[in-house]
mmCIF file of C-alpha atoms in Angstrom:
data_model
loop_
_atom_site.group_PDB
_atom_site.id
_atom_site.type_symbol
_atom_site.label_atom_id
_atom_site.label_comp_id
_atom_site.label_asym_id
_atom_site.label_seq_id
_atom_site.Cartn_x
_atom_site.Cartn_y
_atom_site.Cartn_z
ATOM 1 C CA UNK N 1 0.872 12.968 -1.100
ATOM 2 C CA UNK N 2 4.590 12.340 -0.184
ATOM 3 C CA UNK N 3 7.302 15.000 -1.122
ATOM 4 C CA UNK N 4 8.816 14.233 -4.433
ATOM 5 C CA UNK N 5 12.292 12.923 -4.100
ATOM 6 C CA UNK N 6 14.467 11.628 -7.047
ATOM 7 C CA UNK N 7 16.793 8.642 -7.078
ATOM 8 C CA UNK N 8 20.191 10.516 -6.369
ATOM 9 C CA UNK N 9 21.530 9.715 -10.080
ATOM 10 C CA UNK N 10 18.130 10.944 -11.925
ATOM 11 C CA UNK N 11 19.225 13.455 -13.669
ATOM 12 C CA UNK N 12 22.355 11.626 -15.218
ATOM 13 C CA UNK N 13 19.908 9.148 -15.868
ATOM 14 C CA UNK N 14 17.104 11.686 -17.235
ATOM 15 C CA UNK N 15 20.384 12.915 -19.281
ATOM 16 C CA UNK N 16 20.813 9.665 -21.114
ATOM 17 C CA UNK N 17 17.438 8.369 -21.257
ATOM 18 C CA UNK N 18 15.657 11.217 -22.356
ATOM 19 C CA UNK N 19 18.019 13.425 -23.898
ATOM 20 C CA UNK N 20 19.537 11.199 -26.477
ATOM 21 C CA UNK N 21 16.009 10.599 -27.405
ATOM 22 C CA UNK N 22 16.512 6.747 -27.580
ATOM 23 C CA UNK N 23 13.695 5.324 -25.160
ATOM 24 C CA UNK N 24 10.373 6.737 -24.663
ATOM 25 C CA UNK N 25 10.267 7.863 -20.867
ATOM 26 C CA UNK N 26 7.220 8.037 -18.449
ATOM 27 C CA UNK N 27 7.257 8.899 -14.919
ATOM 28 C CA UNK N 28 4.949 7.244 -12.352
ATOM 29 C CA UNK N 29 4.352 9.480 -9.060
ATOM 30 C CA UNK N 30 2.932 8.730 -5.951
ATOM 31 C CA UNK N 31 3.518 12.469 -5.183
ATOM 32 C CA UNK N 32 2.624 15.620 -6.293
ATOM 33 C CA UNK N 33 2.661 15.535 -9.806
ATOM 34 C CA UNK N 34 2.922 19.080 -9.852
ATOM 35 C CA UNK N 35 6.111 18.872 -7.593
ATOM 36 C CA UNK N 36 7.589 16.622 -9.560
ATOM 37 C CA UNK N 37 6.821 17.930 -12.829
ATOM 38 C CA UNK N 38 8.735 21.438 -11.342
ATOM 39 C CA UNK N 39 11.401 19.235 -10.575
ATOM 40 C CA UNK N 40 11.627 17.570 -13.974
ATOM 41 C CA UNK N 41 11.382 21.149 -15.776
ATOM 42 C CA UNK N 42 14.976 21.815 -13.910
ATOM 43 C CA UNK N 43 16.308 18.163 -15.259
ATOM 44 C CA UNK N 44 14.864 18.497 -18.325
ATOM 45 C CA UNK N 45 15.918 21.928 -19.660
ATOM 46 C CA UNK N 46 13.228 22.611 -22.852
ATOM 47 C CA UNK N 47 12.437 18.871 -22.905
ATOM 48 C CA UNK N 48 9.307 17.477 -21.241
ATOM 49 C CA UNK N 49 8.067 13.874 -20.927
ATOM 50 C CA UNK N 50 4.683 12.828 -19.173
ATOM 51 C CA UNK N 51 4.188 12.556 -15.312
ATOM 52 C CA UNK N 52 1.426 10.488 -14.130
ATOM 53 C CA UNK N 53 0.286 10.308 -10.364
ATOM 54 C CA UNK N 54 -0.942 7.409 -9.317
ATOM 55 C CA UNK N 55 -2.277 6.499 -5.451
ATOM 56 C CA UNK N 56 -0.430 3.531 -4.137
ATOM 57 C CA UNK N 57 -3.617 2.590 -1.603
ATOM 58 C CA UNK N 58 -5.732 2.381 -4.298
ATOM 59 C CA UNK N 59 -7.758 -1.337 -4.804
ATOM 60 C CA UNK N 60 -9.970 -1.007 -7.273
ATOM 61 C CA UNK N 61 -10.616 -4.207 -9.772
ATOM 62 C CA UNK N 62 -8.089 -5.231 -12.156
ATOM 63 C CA UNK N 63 -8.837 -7.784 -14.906
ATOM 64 C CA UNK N 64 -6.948 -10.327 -15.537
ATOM 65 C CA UNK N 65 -4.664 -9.841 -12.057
ATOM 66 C CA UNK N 66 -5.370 -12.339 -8.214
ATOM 67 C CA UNK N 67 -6.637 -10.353 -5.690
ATOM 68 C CA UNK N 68 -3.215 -11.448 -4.083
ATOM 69 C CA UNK N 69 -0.062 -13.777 -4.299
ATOM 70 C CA UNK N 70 2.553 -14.888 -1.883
ATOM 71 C CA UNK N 71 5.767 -14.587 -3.370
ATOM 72 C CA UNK N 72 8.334 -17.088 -2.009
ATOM 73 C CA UNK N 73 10.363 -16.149 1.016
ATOM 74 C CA UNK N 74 7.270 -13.274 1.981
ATOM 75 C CA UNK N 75 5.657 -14.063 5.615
ATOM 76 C CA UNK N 76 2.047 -12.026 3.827
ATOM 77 C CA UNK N 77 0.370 -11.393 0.765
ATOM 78 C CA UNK N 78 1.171 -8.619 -1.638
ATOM 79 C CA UNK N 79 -2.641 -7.323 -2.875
ATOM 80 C CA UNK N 80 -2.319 -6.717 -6.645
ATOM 81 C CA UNK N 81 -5.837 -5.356 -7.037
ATOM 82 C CA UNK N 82 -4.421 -1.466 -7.386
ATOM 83 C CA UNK N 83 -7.052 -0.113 -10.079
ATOM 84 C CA UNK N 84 -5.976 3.674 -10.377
ATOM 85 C CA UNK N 85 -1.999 2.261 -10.581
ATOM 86 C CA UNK N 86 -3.224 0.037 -13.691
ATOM 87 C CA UNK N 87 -4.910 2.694 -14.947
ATOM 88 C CA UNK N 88 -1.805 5.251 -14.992
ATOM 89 C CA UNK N 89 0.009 1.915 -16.928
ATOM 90 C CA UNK N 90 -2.648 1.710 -19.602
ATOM 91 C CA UNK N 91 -2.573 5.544 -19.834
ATOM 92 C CA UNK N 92 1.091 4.705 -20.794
ATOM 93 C CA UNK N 93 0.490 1.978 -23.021
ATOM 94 C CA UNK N 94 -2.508 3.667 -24.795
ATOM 95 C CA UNK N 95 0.060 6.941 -25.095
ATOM 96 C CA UNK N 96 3.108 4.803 -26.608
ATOM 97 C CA UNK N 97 1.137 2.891 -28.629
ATOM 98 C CA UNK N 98 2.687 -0.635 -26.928
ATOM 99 C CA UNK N 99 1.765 -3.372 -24.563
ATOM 100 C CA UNK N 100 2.594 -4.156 -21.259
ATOM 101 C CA UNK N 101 5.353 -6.821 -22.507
ATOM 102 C CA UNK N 102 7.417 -4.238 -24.514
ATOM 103 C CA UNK N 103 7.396 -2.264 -21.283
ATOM 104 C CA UNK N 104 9.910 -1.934 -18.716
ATOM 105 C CA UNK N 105 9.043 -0.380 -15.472
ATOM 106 C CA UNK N 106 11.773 0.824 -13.140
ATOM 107 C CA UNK N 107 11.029 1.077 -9.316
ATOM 108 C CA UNK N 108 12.287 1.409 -5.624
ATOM 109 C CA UNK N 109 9.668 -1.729 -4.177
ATOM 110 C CA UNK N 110 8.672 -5.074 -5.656
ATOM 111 C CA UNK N 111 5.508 -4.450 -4.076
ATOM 112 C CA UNK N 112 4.160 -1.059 -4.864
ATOM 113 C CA UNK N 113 5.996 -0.178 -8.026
ATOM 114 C CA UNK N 114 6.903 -3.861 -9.864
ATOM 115 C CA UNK N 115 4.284 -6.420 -8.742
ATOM 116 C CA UNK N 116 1.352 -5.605 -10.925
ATOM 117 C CA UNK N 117 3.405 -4.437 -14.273
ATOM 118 C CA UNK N 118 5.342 -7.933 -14.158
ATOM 119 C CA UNK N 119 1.825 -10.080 -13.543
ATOM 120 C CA UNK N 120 0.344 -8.392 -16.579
ATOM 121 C CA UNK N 121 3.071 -9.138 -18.972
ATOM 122 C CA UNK N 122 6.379 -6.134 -18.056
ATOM 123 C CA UNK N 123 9.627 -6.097 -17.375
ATOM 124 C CA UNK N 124 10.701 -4.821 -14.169
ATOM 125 C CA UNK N 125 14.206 -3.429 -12.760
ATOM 126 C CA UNK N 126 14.432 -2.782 -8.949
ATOM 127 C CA UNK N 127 17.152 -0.578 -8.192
ATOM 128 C CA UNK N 128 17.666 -1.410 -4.268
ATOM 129 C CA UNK N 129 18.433 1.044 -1.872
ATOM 130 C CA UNK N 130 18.182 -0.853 1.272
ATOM 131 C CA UNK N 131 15.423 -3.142 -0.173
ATOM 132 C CA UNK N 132 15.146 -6.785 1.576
ATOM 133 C CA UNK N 133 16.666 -9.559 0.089
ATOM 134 C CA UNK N 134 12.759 -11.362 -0.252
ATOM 135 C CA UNK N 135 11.739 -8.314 -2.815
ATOM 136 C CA UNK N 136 15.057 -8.503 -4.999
ATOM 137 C CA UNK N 137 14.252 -12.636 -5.171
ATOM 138 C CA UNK N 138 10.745 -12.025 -6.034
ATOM 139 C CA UNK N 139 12.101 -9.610 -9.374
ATOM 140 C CA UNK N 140 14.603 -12.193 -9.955
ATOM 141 C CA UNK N 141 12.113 -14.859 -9.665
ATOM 142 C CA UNK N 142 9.517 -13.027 -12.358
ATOM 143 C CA UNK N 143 12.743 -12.513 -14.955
ATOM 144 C CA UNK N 144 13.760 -8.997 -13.550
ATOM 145 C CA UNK N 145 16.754 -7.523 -12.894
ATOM 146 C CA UNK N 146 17.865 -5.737 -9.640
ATOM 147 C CA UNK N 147 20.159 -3.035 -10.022
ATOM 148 C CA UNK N 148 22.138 -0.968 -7.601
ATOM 149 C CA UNK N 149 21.330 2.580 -9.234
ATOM 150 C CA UNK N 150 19.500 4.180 -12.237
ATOM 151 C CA UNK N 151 22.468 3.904 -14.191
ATOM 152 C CA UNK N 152 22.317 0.067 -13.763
ATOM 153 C CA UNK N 153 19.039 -0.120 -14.583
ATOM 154 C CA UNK N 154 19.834 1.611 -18.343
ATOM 155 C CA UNK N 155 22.737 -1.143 -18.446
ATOM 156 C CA UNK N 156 19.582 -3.491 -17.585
ATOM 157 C CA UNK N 157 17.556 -2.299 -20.115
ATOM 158 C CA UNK N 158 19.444 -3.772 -22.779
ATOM 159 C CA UNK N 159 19.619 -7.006 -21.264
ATOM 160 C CA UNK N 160 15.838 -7.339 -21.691
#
């Protein structure tokens, strides 16, 4: 697994998210979830919320979801078919008591973190560090928003 690393405005964003008790938030790892579960305990204070680890190379069936799609402006396919990723998102949904369109997922890449959520029915916020200009067209293009930090994506939120 990767080592955990935080957008650089988490916590503030942890702070208003969580804190004020407002939104129900769930965090999506592709690294240790025990790592980042530590790191959430400092955020977090006597407040917890759940961590789920998920393997991005997973492809393992999906219902419902192409094997793949070109999105406009990509040169290759993005392959949709990440089983244990939809699993950690049903988890979710199953644990909130929603569905995947009163869901908003949050990520750093159209293609590992957005894709699948916004083909089965989420909303998706991007918040681009350095991300190419095809991925933030592709969230645009599925009714997403792309943001420039975490605090943009709670300003985002609302827009939904």
């Amino acid at each position: 697994y990767k080592e955990c690393h935080f957008f650089p405005d988490a916590k503030s964003f942890l702070d208003e998210a969580v804190m004020k008790g407002e939104r129900k938030v769930e965090i999506v790892t592709q690294s240790s979830a025990r790592e980042a579960i530590a790191k959430l305990a400092r955020y977090l204070e006597h407040r917890s919320t759940p961590v789920y680890q998920a393997d991005k190379a997973a492809l393992e069936f999906v219902p419902g979801v192409p094997e793949k799609v070109t999105p406009e402006g990509w040169e290759r396919p993005i392959y949709l078919q990440r089983g244990i990723y939809w699993k950690v998102l049903s988890d979710i949904i199953e644990h909130t008591r929603t569905n995947p369109t009163n869901m908003v997922v949050i990520g750093r890449s159209y293609e590992l973190d957005l894709a699948l959520p916004l083909v089965k029915g989420a909303k998706g916020i991007l918040v681009a560090h350095d991300v190419p200009g095809f991925e933030k067209s592709a969230v645009r293009a599925a009714g997403g928003y792309v943001v420039d930090n975490l605090q943009g994506a709670l300003d985002a939120i609302g827009k939904f």
